[in-house]
CSV table of C-alpha atoms and ligand atoms in Angstrom, one decimal:
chain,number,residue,atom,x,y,z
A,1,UNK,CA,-10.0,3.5,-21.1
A,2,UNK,CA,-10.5,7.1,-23.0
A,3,UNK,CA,-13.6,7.0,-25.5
A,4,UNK,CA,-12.7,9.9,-28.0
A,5,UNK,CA,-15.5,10.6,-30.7
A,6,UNK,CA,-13.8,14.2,-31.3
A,7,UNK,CA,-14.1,14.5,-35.3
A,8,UNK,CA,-17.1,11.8,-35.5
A,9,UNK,CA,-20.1,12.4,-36.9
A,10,UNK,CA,-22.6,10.1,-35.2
A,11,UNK,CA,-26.2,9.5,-36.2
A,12,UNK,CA,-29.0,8.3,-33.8
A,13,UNK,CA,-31.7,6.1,-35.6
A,14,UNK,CA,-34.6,5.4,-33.7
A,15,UNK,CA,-38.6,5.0,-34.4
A,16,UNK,CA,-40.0,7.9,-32.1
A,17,UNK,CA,-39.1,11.2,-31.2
A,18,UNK,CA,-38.5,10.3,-27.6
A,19,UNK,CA,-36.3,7.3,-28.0
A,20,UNK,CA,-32.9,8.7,-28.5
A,21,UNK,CA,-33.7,10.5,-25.0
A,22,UNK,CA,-33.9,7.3,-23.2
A,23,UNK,CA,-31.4,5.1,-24.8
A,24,UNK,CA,-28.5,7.0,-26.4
A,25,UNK,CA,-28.7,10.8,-25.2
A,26,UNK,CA,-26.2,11.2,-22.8
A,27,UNK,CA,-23.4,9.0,-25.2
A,28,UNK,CA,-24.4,11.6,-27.9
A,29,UNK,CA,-23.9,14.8,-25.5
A,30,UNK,CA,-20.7,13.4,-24.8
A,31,UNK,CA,-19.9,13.1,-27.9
A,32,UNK,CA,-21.1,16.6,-28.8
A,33,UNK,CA,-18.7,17.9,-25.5
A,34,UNK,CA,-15.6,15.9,-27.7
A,35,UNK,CA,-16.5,18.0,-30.9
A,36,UNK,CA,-18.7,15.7,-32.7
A,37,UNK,CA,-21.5,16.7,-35.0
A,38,UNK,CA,-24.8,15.2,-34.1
A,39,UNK,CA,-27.9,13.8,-35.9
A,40,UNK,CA,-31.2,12.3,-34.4
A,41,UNK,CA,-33.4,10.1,-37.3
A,42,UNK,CA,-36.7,9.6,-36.2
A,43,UNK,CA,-38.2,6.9,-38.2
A,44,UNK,CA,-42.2,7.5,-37.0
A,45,UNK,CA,-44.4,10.3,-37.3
A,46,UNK,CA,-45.4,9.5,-33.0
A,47,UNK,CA,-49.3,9.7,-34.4
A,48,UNK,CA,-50.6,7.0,-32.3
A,49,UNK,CA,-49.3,7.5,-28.6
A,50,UNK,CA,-52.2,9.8,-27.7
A,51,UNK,CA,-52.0,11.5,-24.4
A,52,UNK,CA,-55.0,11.4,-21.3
A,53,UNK,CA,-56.0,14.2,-23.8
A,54,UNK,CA,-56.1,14.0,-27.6
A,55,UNK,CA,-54.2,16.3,-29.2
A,56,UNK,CA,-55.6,16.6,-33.0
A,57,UNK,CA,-51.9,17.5,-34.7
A,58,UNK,CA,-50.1,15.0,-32.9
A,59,UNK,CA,-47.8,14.2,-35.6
A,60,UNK,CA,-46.8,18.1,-35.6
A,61,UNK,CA,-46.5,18.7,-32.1
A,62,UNK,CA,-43.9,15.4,-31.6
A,63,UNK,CA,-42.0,17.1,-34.5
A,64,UNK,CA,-42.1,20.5,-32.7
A,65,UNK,CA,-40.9,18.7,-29.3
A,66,UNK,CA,-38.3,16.5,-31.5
A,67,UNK,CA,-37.1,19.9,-32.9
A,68,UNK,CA,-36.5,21.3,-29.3
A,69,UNK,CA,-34.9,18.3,-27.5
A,70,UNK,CA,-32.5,18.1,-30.4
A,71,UNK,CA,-31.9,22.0,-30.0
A,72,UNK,CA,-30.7,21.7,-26.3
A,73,UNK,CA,-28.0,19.3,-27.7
A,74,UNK,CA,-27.1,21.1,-30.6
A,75,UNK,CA,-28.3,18.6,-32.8
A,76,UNK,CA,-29.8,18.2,-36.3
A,77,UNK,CA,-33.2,16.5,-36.3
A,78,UNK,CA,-33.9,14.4,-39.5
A,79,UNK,CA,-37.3,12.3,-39.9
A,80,UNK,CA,-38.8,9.5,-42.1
A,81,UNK,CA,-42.2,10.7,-41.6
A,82,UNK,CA,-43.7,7.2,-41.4
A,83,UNK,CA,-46.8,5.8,-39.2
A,84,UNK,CA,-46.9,4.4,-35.6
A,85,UNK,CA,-46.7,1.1,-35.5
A,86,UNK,CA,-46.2,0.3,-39.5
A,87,UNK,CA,-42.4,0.8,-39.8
A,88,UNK,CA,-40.6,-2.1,-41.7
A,89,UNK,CA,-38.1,-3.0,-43.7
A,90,UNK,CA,-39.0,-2.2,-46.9
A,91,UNK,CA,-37.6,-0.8,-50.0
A,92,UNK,CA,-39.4,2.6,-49.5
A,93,UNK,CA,-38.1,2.9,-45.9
A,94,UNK,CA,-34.3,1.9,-46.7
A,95,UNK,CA,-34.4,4.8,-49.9
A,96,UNK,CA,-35.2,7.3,-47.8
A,97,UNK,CA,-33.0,6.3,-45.2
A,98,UNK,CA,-30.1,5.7,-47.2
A,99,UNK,CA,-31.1,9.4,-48.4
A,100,UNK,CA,-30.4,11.1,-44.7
A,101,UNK,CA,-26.7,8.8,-44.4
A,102,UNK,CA,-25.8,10.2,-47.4
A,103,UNK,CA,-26.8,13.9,-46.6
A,104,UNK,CA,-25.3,13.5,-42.7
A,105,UNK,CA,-22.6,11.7,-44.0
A,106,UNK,CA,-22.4,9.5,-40.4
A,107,UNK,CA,-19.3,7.7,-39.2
A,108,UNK,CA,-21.0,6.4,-36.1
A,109,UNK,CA,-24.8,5.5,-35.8
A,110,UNK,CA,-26.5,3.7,-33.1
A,111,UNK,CA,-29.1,1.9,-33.7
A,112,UNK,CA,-32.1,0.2,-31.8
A,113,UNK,CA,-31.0,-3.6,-30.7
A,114,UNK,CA,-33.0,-6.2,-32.2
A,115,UNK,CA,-33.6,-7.4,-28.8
A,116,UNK,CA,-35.7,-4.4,-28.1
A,117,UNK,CA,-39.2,-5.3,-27.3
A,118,UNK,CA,-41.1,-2.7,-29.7
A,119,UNK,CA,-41.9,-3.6,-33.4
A,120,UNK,CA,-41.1,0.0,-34.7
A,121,UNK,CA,-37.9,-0.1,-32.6
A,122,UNK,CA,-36.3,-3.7,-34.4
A,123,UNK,CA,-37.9,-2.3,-38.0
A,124,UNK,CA,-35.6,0.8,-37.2
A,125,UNK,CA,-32.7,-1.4,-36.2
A,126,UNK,CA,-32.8,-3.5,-39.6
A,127,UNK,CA,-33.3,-0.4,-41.3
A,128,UNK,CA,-30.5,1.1,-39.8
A,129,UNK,CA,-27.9,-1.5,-40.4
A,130,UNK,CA,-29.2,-2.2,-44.1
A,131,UNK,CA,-28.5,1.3,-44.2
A,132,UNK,CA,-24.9,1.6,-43.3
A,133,UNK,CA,-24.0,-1.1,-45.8
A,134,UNK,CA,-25.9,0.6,-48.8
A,135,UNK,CA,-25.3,4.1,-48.5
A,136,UNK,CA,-21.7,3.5,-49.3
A,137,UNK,CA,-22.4,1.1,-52.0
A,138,UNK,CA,-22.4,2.9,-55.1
A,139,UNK,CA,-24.2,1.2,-57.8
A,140,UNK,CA,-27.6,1.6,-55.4
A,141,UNK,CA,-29.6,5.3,-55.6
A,142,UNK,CA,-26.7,7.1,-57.9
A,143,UNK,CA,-28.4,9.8,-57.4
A,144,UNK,CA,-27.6,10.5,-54.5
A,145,UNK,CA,-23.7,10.6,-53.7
A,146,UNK,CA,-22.4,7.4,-51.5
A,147,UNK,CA,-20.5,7.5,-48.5
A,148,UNK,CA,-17.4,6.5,-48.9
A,149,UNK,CA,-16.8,4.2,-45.9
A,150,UNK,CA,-19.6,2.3,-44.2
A,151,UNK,CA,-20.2,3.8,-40.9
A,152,UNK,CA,-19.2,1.9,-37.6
A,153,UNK,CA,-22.8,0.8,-35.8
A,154,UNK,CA,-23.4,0.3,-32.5
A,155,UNK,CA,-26.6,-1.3,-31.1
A,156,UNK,CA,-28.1,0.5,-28.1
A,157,UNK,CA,-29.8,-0.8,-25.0
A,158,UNK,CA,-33.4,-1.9,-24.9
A,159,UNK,CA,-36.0,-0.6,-22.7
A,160,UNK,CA,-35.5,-1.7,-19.4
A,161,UNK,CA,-32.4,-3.6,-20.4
A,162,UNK,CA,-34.4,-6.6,-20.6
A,163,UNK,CA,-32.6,-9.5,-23.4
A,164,UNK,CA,-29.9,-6.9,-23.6
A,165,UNK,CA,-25.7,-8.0,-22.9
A,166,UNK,CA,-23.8,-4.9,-22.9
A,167,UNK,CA,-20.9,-5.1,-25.3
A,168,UNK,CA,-19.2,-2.0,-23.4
A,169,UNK,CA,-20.5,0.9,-21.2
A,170,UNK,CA,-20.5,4.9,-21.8
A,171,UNK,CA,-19.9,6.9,-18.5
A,172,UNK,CA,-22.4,9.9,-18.7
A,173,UNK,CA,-22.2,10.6,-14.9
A,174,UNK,CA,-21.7,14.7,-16.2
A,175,UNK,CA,-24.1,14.2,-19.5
A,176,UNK,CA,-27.1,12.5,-17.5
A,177,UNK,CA,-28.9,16.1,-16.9
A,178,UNK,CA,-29.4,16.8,-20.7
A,179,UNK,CA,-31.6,13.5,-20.7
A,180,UNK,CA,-34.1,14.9,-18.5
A,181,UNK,CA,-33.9,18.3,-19.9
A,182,UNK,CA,-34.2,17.0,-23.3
A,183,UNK,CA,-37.2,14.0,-21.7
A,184,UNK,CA,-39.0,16.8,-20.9
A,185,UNK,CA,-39.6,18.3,-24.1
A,186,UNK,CA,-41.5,15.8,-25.3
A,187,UNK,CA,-45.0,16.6,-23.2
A,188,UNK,CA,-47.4,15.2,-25.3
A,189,UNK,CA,-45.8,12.0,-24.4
A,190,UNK,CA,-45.1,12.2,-20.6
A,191,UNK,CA,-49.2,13.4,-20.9
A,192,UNK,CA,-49.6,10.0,-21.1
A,193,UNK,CA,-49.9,8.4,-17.3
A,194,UNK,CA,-53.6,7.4,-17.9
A,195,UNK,CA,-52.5,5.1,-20.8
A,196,UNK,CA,-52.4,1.4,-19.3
A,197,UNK,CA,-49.6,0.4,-22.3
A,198,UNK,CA,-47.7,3.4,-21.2
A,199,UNK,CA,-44.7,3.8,-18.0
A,200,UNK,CA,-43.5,6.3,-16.4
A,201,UNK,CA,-40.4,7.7,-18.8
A,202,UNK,CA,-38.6,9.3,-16.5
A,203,UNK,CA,-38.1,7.2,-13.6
A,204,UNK,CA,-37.7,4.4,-16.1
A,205,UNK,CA,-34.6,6.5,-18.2
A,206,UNK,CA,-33.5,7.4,-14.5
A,207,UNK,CA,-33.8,3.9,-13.3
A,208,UNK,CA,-32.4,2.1,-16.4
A,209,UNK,CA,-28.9,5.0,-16.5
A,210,UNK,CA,-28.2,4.3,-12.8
A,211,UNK,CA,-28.2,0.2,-13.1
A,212,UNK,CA,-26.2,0.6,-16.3
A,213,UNK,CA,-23.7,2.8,-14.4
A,214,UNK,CA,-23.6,0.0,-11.2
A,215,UNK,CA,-22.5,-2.3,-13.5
A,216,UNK,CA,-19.8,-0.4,-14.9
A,217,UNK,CA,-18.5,1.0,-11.3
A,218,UNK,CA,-19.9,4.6,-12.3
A,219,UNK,CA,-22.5,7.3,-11.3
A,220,UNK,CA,-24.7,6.8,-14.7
A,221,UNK,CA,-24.0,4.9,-18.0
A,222,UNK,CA,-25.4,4.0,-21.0
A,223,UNK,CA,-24.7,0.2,-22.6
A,224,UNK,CA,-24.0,-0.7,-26.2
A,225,UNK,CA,-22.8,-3.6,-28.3
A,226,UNK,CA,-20.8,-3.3,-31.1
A,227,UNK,CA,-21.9,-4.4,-34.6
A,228,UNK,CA,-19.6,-7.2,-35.3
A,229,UNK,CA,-20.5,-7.3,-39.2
A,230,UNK,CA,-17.6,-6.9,-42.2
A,231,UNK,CA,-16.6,-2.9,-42.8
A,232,UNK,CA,-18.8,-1.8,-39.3
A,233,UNK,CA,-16.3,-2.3,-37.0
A,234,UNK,CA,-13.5,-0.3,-35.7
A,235,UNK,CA,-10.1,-0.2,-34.0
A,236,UNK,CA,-9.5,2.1,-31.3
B,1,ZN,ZN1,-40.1,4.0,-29.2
């Protein structure tokens, strides 16, 4: 079955700069290889995952490594700019969400599953799917001009796949190299091995793309589910 997401534009929402990497990256570089435009949301700032060795700018130097990852996939980098380990689902945080839809304009977003075992990571979910109903809903921020469809969501797989079902599985067997080129931007956090909350990221992303891709009878894969909710589904 041919997955064609020539002509999409598909946002990633996630709560830190390093999620996208291990979840979604190789379905968006496939994406970006059919002609799709690409957009990464990071939710939080990254101000609390400190490595062996404080950094004092943290927040700046996870936007800096955001910035490049997202380069290397010739993607735009968006971010909410809110704190570690505080992200909910609030009015404030849905504005300024809604905001970035209806400046990327997405047609696709995939969002973190509310399975997933992080706080920040199910806030971002329910942000992202109040989202995609709002920012095409006209009589809510006028200012700003609404989409005029609700984009299709997909949620993404959780860390270590754990209370996850995949819906369907992406083949990223030629994609699976950005991943760790675009993992290893983000220094400050694989500086981290010291911290006793804290795995190893790559052999966990490397781990988790090869069991997705067993179960799909393929090299490497990433797993989603599709949204079943009124106007964010799609026919293929
Ligand atoms: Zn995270």
């Amino acid at each position: 079955m041919r997955l064609d997401l020539s002509g999409e534009r598909v946002l990633a929402v996630v709560a830190h700069p390093d999620d996208a990497e291990l979840l979604c990256a190789g379905t968006l570089a496939r994406a970006r290889a059919d002609g799709a435009s690409i957009g990464i949301c990071v939710l939080c700032r990254g101000d609390k995952g400190q490595p062996t060795t404080p950094i004092p700018n943290l927040a700046d130097v996870r936007r800096q490594e955001l910035q490049a990852a997202a380069q290397l996939l010739g993607a735009e980098a968006m971010t909410g700019e809110f704190s570690d380990g505080e992200l909910a689902d609030g009015q404030e945080e849905r504005r300024k969400l809604i905001a970035i839809y209806r400046e990327f304009r997405p047609t696709l977003v995939l969002a973190h599953s509310p399975a997933d075992y992080h706080p920040d990571h199910r806030a971002a979910g329910l942000l992202a799917e109040a989202a995609s109903w709002f920012a095409a809903s006209g009589g809510y921020l006028p200012e700003h001009k609404s989409l005029q469809t609700q984009p299709a969501l997909w949620w993404m797989d959780s860390i270590e796949m754990l209370g996850f079902e995949p819906g369907f599985f992406v083949d990223i067997g030629a994609h699976a190299a950005i991943k760790h080129q675009m993992l290893h931007c983000h220094k400050s956090q694989l500086a981290r091995w010291a911290d006793r909350d804290f795995s190893p990221l790559e052999e966990l992303m490397q781990r988790q793309y090869k069991a997705r891709g067993a179960q799909a009878g393929v090299a490497a894969a990433e797993a989603f589910q599709i949204h079943r909710a009124w106007k964010r589904t799609r026919a293929w």
